[in-house]
Amino acid sequence: MHMEYFKKIPKPVFRYYDPARLVLGKPMGEHLPFAMAWWHNLGSAGRDMFGAETADKSFGARGGAMKLAKAKADAGFEFMERLGLRYFCFHDLDLAPEADTIAETNERLDEISDYILEKMKATGIRCLWGTANLFNNPRYMNGAGSSDSAEVYCFAAAQIKKALDLTVKLGGRGYVFWGGREGYETLLNTDMKLELENVALLMRMAVAYGRSIGFKGDFYIEPKPKEPMKHQYDFDAATAIGFLRAWGLDKDFKLNIEANHATLAGHTFQHELRVAAINGMLGSIDANQGDLLLGWDTDEFPCDIYETTLAMYEVLKAGGLSGGFNFDAKTRRPSNTFEDMFHAFALGMDSYALGLIKAAALIEDGRLDAFMQERYASWRSGIGAEIRSGGMTLERLAERAESLGRPAPPESGRQEYLQRIVNEILFERA
Ligand code: XLS
Ligand code: NI
Ligand code: NI
């Protein structure tokens, strides 16, 4: 038996998260398939641009890369079990570090994924999604699928192929493309058209390969407007959807929406979720929170109940996620103990649980829906219904306008009334 890492840390007591509690007739645990991000929780130790690591994530391992990789897996499964997390997400190189050759790296990945698979079998913990880290190695400095170099592109393909093998081996529900370096620093040196075409070709090849090895899940694009690149091609949900449709990838892909990426793009999280949902592409969520005073991806654990409520409102309205809620989040640099990791997940899980409870209450209350019904009533009968049926012409509408004389002004949008309802439900009822 390996060592226990977290034995001394008291099991967190959840205030709202109760997987068995029924919300809108479904257990909370089914509404909220939470996942641990391997990279942050087992990898990030607080290094930033100005300072060294503040936490110790060596997990007592000594004597080489594979020892550490296994210690991380041990710690990760112990952590997930203690918290009741049922899923994890990974990049290929989170599991084991890159070696000198592709063959050696793949050997390492085979070994560690065998090890992880055993732990999955023993615990029932599953894989939400996998991905390839196509941003760390210097070879990807100009992008992976969008690199200027065809040779670099081949390396990216090799990594995606192996990451798909791993995702299938571990039974992942999804496979993510987050194009951190797919973008540019300056258009002076960038053939944007060629780069975008190449990214699409790479995704097509990934779909073809994935399906050929039995991957039945969804591929996801995770939009982000910038960072590390000055401009990222998958800027936001609308941009990614347009791209997927233009290349016929929309049947195989959905979106993985990250809260912090939404606000970096100048949108609310709710906006990005709505855009994905109305296009039938809301797949999965990277559940974190940004800092609106900072222009980068701070990846904080979510604590803003107003935001988790509106997010869960969108998720419930969309009929749930085929993916899940991945805490792509890390403790703040000065929160450098194992205990902080438990507080962080308890914070995130409770924030989403409370958000779910409140979103369900908003739906059951019915006043928001009732107002929406009333607001758009003119589209359900008469001229509105005729327009909606698609058979109208501009000429006929112009005639109709003339016959109206002076049209009545539209009704009030009643924003403050609606915001009062949200506050009432958030703060006056449990
Ligand atoms: C970075 C992204 C990354 C993806 C996975 O901003 O959020 O962590 O989720 O590559
Ligand atoms: Ni993310
Ligand atoms: Ni991010």
XYZ file of C-alpha atoms and ligand atoms in Angstrom:
442
model
C 0.000 0.000 0.000
C 1.328 3.429 -0.925
C 1.391 6.305 1.524
C -1.714 8.298 2.278
C -1.240 11.936 1.479
C -4.316 13.543 2.883
C -5.074 11.400 5.932
C -4.513 14.256 8.374
C -6.802 16.642 6.559
C -10.381 16.616 7.804
C -12.917 15.557 5.192
C -14.675 18.680 3.990
C -18.226 19.160 5.156
C -20.343 20.371 2.277
C -22.965 22.997 2.953
C -24.966 22.502 -0.246
C -23.450 19.685 -2.278
C -25.365 16.527 -1.592
C -25.223 14.134 -4.532
C -28.398 12.353 -3.448
C -30.560 15.475 -3.072
C -33.183 15.686 -5.777
C -33.281 18.864 -7.829
C -36.031 19.056 -10.433
C -36.497 15.326 -9.971
C -32.862 14.359 -10.615
C -30.102 13.685 -8.078
C -27.689 16.567 -7.699
C -24.788 14.224 -8.394
C -26.198 13.585 -11.876
C -26.717 17.274 -12.548
C -23.155 18.010 -11.509
C -20.544 15.559 -12.795
C -17.540 17.318 -11.269
C -14.017 16.693 -12.475
C -10.518 17.347 -11.179
C -8.064 18.969 -13.604
C -4.919 16.853 -13.303
C -2.669 19.738 -14.327
C -3.721 22.276 -11.735
C -4.442 20.081 -8.786
C -1.509 17.719 -9.093
C 0.827 19.945 -11.082
C 0.582 23.665 -10.324
C 2.736 24.569 -7.378
C 2.422 28.330 -7.503
C 5.137 29.296 -9.962
C 4.380 32.584 -11.691
C 6.277 35.026 -13.912
C 7.892 36.658 -10.926
C 8.426 33.873 -8.469
C 9.175 30.264 -7.746
C 6.922 27.533 -6.461
C 5.273 28.090 -3.106
C 3.689 24.655 -2.740
C 5.193 21.198 -2.682
C 3.639 18.891 -5.260
C 6.380 16.304 -5.227
C 4.144 13.930 -3.258
C 7.168 12.435 -1.565
C 8.411 10.927 -4.842
C 12.122 10.450 -5.352
C 14.059 8.875 -8.175
C 12.779 9.842 -11.561
C 9.923 10.988 -13.717
C 7.830 7.822 -13.510
C 8.043 7.700 -9.712
C 6.600 11.199 -9.587
C 3.974 10.369 -12.205
C 2.769 7.416 -10.132
C 2.853 9.377 -6.879
C 0.689 12.009 -8.559
C -1.773 9.357 -9.656
C -1.857 7.917 -6.117
C -2.435 11.369 -4.631
C -4.978 12.279 -7.292
C -7.158 9.223 -6.727
C -6.945 9.564 -2.967
C -7.963 13.216 -3.324
C -10.888 12.490 -5.665
C -12.162 9.721 -3.425
C -12.037 11.855 -0.312
C -14.023 14.592 -2.040
C -16.424 12.350 -3.900
C -15.223 13.611 -7.296
C -16.171 11.115 -9.961
C -14.164 12.382 -12.936
C -10.812 13.803 -13.963
C -9.461 15.591 -17.042
C -5.905 15.406 -18.337
C -3.383 16.548 -20.914
C -1.109 13.798 -22.190
C 1.914 15.411 -20.582
C 0.224 15.918 -17.208
C 0.328 12.158 -16.782
C 4.003 11.705 -17.547
C 6.575 14.208 -18.795
C 7.846 14.216 -22.349
C 11.005 12.139 -23.030
C 13.592 12.628 -25.785
C 11.723 10.746 -28.485
C 8.082 10.190 -29.303
C 8.543 6.438 -28.807
C 9.926 6.907 -25.304
C 7.227 9.408 -24.365
C 4.566 7.000 -25.590
C 6.100 4.181 -23.552
C 5.840 6.348 -20.469
C 2.244 7.171 -21.299
C 1.405 3.495 -21.782
C 2.908 2.630 -18.424
C 1.176 5.402 -16.494
C -2.174 4.873 -18.186
C -2.054 1.165 -17.233
C -1.443 2.295 -13.676
C -4.279 4.840 -13.786
C -6.666 2.352 -15.364
C -6.190 0.014 -12.414
C -7.057 2.825 -10.040
C -10.102 3.722 -12.080
C -11.311 0.143 -11.883
C -10.739 0.023 -8.142
C -12.514 3.314 -7.396
C -15.136 3.725 -10.137
C -13.677 7.154 -10.922
C -13.891 7.987 -14.617
C -12.315 10.224 -17.231
C -14.304 13.249 -18.378
C -11.978 14.286 -21.177
C -8.463 14.127 -22.442
C -6.397 16.512 -24.517
C -2.884 17.047 -25.836
C -0.562 19.694 -24.468
C 0.363 21.512 -27.673
C 1.603 24.684 -26.055
C 4.459 23.959 -23.668
C 7.255 22.621 -25.828
C 9.251 25.395 -27.625
C 8.507 23.695 -30.948
C 4.958 25.020 -30.610
C 5.991 28.625 -30.166
C 4.258 29.591 -33.427
C 1.339 27.230 -32.892
C 0.715 23.521 -33.419
C -2.030 23.114 -36.022
C -1.368 26.725 -37.009
C 2.410 26.466 -37.070
C 4.396 27.880 -39.965
C 6.332 24.604 -39.946
C 4.914 21.455 -41.526
C 7.295 19.382 -39.411
C 5.998 20.852 -36.182
C 2.503 20.081 -37.465
C 3.495 16.407 -37.727
C 4.604 16.413 -34.099
C 1.249 17.897 -33.099
C -0.505 15.159 -35.057
C 1.552 12.480 -33.312
C 0.647 13.890 -29.929
C -3.059 14.166 -30.746
C -3.054 10.585 -32.030
C -1.574 9.326 -28.771
C -3.809 11.558 -26.635
C -6.825 10.096 -28.430
C -5.513 6.582 -27.788
C -5.228 7.463 -24.098
C -8.688 9.037 -23.994
C -10.231 5.921 -25.516
C -8.205 3.633 -23.240
C -9.395 5.554 -20.171
C -12.972 5.740 -21.439
C -13.069 9.549 -21.694
C -16.410 11.147 -22.492
C -14.807 13.859 -24.582
C -11.667 15.107 -26.271
C -10.701 18.788 -26.062
C -8.906 21.135 -28.411
C -7.794 24.213 -26.556
C -5.736 26.155 -29.060
C -3.532 28.129 -26.717
C -0.925 28.792 -29.374
C -3.291 28.615 -32.327
C -3.306 32.284 -33.178
C -0.765 34.989 -33.796
C 1.363 37.722 -32.343
C 1.378 39.916 -35.463
C -0.355 39.736 -38.835
C 2.861 41.033 -40.434
C 4.195 37.472 -40.371
C 0.966 35.499 -40.399
C -0.874 33.756 -43.227
C -4.156 33.596 -41.359
C -6.037 31.792 -44.114
C -3.472 29.005 -44.415
C -3.220 28.618 -40.648
C -6.979 28.337 -40.159
C -7.246 25.802 -42.973
C -4.490 23.744 -41.406
C -6.163 23.770 -38.000
C -9.372 22.541 -39.623
C -7.517 19.791 -41.510
C -5.898 18.640 -38.282
C -9.279 18.496 -36.552
C -10.714 16.526 -39.449
C -7.880 14.032 -39.214
C -8.418 13.805 -35.449
C -12.103 13.021 -35.942
C -11.310 10.400 -38.594
C -8.709 8.747 -36.382
C -10.796 9.001 -33.212
C -13.795 7.374 -34.837
C -11.569 4.672 -36.363
C -10.375 3.591 -32.904
C -13.858 3.591 -31.423
C -14.094 7.027 -29.811
C -17.816 7.715 -29.533
C -17.746 10.866 -27.413
C -17.758 14.501 -28.396
C -14.821 16.510 -29.569
C -14.761 19.955 -28.035
C -13.279 23.294 -28.901
C -12.549 25.333 -25.786
C -12.727 28.961 -26.907
C -10.391 31.600 -25.501
C -9.664 35.015 -27.032
C -6.016 35.452 -26.055
C -3.232 34.300 -23.737
C -0.742 33.003 -24.456
C -1.199 34.270 -28.035
C -2.136 37.901 -28.566
C -5.037 36.722 -30.699
C -6.421 33.208 -30.504
C -8.414 31.836 -33.430
C -11.048 30.212 -31.187
C -11.886 33.652 -29.801
C -15.300 32.890 -28.351
C -18.261 30.537 -28.749
C -19.697 32.303 -31.794
C -16.345 32.316 -33.596
C -15.711 28.648 -32.848
C -19.197 27.633 -33.997
C -18.774 29.519 -37.276
C -15.433 27.801 -37.833
C -16.809 24.330 -37.056
C -19.731 24.827 -39.421
C -17.569 26.200 -42.213
C -15.483 23.023 -42.081
C -18.301 20.530 -41.573
C -16.999 19.668 -38.111
C -20.180 20.629 -36.271
C -21.551 17.072 -36.110
C -18.566 15.796 -34.185
C -17.736 18.858 -32.115
C -19.361 20.747 -29.284
C -17.907 23.457 -27.075
C -16.222 23.353 -23.709
C -17.030 26.743 -22.207
C -14.688 28.137 -19.562
C -15.976 30.928 -17.329
C -12.695 32.832 -17.220
C -12.282 32.650 -20.996
C -15.753 34.128 -21.459
C -14.904 37.219 -19.454
C -11.538 37.565 -21.205
C -13.493 37.724 -24.463
C -15.595 40.554 -23.077
C -18.652 38.369 -22.545
C -20.408 37.091 -19.486
C -20.145 33.376 -18.766
C -23.910 33.200 -19.203
C -23.608 34.726 -22.685
C -21.132 32.092 -23.846
C -23.274 29.300 -22.432
C -26.344 30.696 -24.169
C -24.588 31.027 -27.522
C -23.384 27.428 -27.296
C -26.762 26.152 -26.110
C -28.926 27.796 -28.777
C -26.656 26.307 -31.408
C -26.929 22.836 -29.898
C -23.251 22.899 -28.989
C -23.128 23.191 -25.221
C -21.000 20.187 -24.361
C -18.967 20.734 -21.232
C -17.844 23.417 -18.804
C -14.503 24.444 -17.354
C -15.807 25.630 -14.013
C -13.644 28.444 -12.759
C -13.816 32.163 -12.217
C -11.731 35.095 -13.389
C -10.981 38.450 -11.867
C -12.610 41.259 -13.810
C -9.893 43.664 -12.709
C -7.205 41.522 -14.328
C -6.762 40.845 -18.008
C -5.595 37.264 -17.776
C -6.754 33.764 -16.965
C -6.533 33.631 -13.172
C -8.328 30.253 -13.017
C -9.828 30.802 -9.586
C -12.182 28.385 -7.932
C -15.743 29.606 -8.448
C -17.323 31.364 -5.475
C -19.662 33.880 -7.107
C -23.140 32.468 -6.504
C -24.811 34.978 -8.786
C -22.650 33.665 -11.617
C -23.022 29.957 -10.797
C -26.783 30.446 -10.527
C -27.046 32.043 -13.958
C -24.696 29.408 -15.381
C -26.802 26.595 -13.956
C -29.912 28.356 -15.237
C -28.482 28.076 -18.750
C -27.435 24.468 -18.209
C -30.863 23.441 -16.900
C -32.604 25.260 -19.738
C -30.336 23.446 -22.191
C -31.310 20.098 -20.681
C -27.960 19.443 -18.982
C -24.489 18.721 -20.287
C -23.259 15.683 -22.170
C -19.882 16.475 -20.573
C -19.379 17.782 -17.070
C -17.923 20.452 -14.818
C -14.156 20.443 -14.810
C -12.555 22.581 -12.132
C -9.924 24.124 -14.379
C -8.854 26.116 -11.357
C -5.976 26.441 -8.951
C -5.578 27.712 -5.420
C -4.034 31.172 -5.114
C -0.242 31.203 -4.860
C -0.239 31.897 -1.129
C -2.794 29.119 -0.513
C -0.064 26.560 -0.630
C -1.136 23.649 1.569
C -2.974 20.421 0.834
C -5.721 21.635 3.109
C -6.187 24.628 0.787
C -6.814 22.223 -2.097
C -9.676 20.656 -0.173
C -11.151 24.031 0.739
C -10.879 25.072 -2.899
C -12.825 22.092 -4.226
C -15.380 22.295 -1.436
C -15.834 25.971 -2.344
C -16.283 25.202 -6.026
C -18.571 22.213 -5.505
C -20.744 24.056 -3.001
C -20.898 27.134 -5.236
C -22.193 25.057 -8.138
C -24.527 23.071 -5.883
C -26.043 26.252 -4.514
C -26.164 27.699 -8.024
C -28.070 24.603 -9.151
C -30.520 24.848 -6.252
C -31.135 28.531 -6.941
C -31.414 28.074 -10.699
C -34.000 25.334 -10.154
C -35.838 27.675 -7.776
C -35.856 30.389 -10.457
C -37.364 27.948 -12.914
C -39.919 26.627 -10.423
C -40.827 30.150 -9.386
C -41.825 30.735 -12.992
C -41.834 34.520 -13.032
C -38.833 34.837 -15.347
C -40.352 32.409 -17.821
C -43.745 34.058 -17.549
C -42.257 37.431 -18.352
C -40.371 36.027 -21.338
C -43.573 34.462 -22.643
C -45.369 37.745 -22.342
C -42.484 39.725 -23.810
C -42.430 37.789 -27.047
C -46.187 37.235 -27.292
C -46.475 39.221 -30.516
C -44.519 36.469 -32.303
C -46.981 33.724 -31.483
C -50.032 34.970 -33.373
C -51.019 37.296 -36.173
C -48.315 38.913 -38.222
C -45.590 37.712 -35.838
C -46.536 34.068 -36.367
C -46.673 34.628 -40.116
C -43.156 36.063 -40.106
C -41.920 33.172 -37.988
C -43.322 30.671 -40.458
C -40.814 32.028 -42.964
C -43.262 32.804 -45.755
C -43.278 36.582 -45.584
C -41.856 39.173 -47.943
C -40.523 42.626 -47.266
C -43.227 44.094 -49.519
C -46.034 42.578 -47.447
C -44.448 43.677 -44.218
C -44.040 47.211 -45.563
C -47.749 47.278 -46.482
C -48.594 46.077 -43.033
C -46.443 48.796 -41.456
C -48.230 51.454 -43.475
C -51.622 50.138 -42.364
C -50.508 50.386 -38.717
C -50.133 54.145 -38.801
C -48.194 54.821 -35.613
C -47.139 51.504 -34.038
C -47.399 51.173 -30.267
C -43.954 51.428 -28.596
C -42.622 48.144 -27.222
C -43.270 47.242 -23.614
C -40.787 47.799 -20.807
C -37.976 45.238 -20.572
C -38.499 45.288 -16.775
C -34.843 44.502 -16.025
C -34.889 45.766 -12.447
C -38.064 43.828 -11.692
C -36.374 40.655 -12.933
C -33.211 41.384 -10.969
C -35.309 41.777 -7.835
C -36.716 38.305 -8.413
C -33.230 36.866 -8.764
C -32.113 38.553 -5.537
C -35.234 37.472 -3.724
C -34.616 33.869 -4.673
C -30.922 34.066 -3.906
C -31.209 35.664 -0.518
C -34.661 35.109 0.918
C -35.110 31.390 0.504
C -32.842 28.470 1.265
C -6.091 27.312 -20.574
C -7.075 26.271 -20.777
C -6.550 24.853 -20.617
C -7.526 23.885 -21.225
C -6.945 22.540 -21.507
O -6.416 28.493 -20.498
O -8.158 26.514 -19.936
O -6.289 24.576 -19.284
O -8.653 23.736 -20.434
O -5.888 22.595 -22.376
Ni -9.760 25.274 -19.570
Ni -8.176 28.660 -19.073
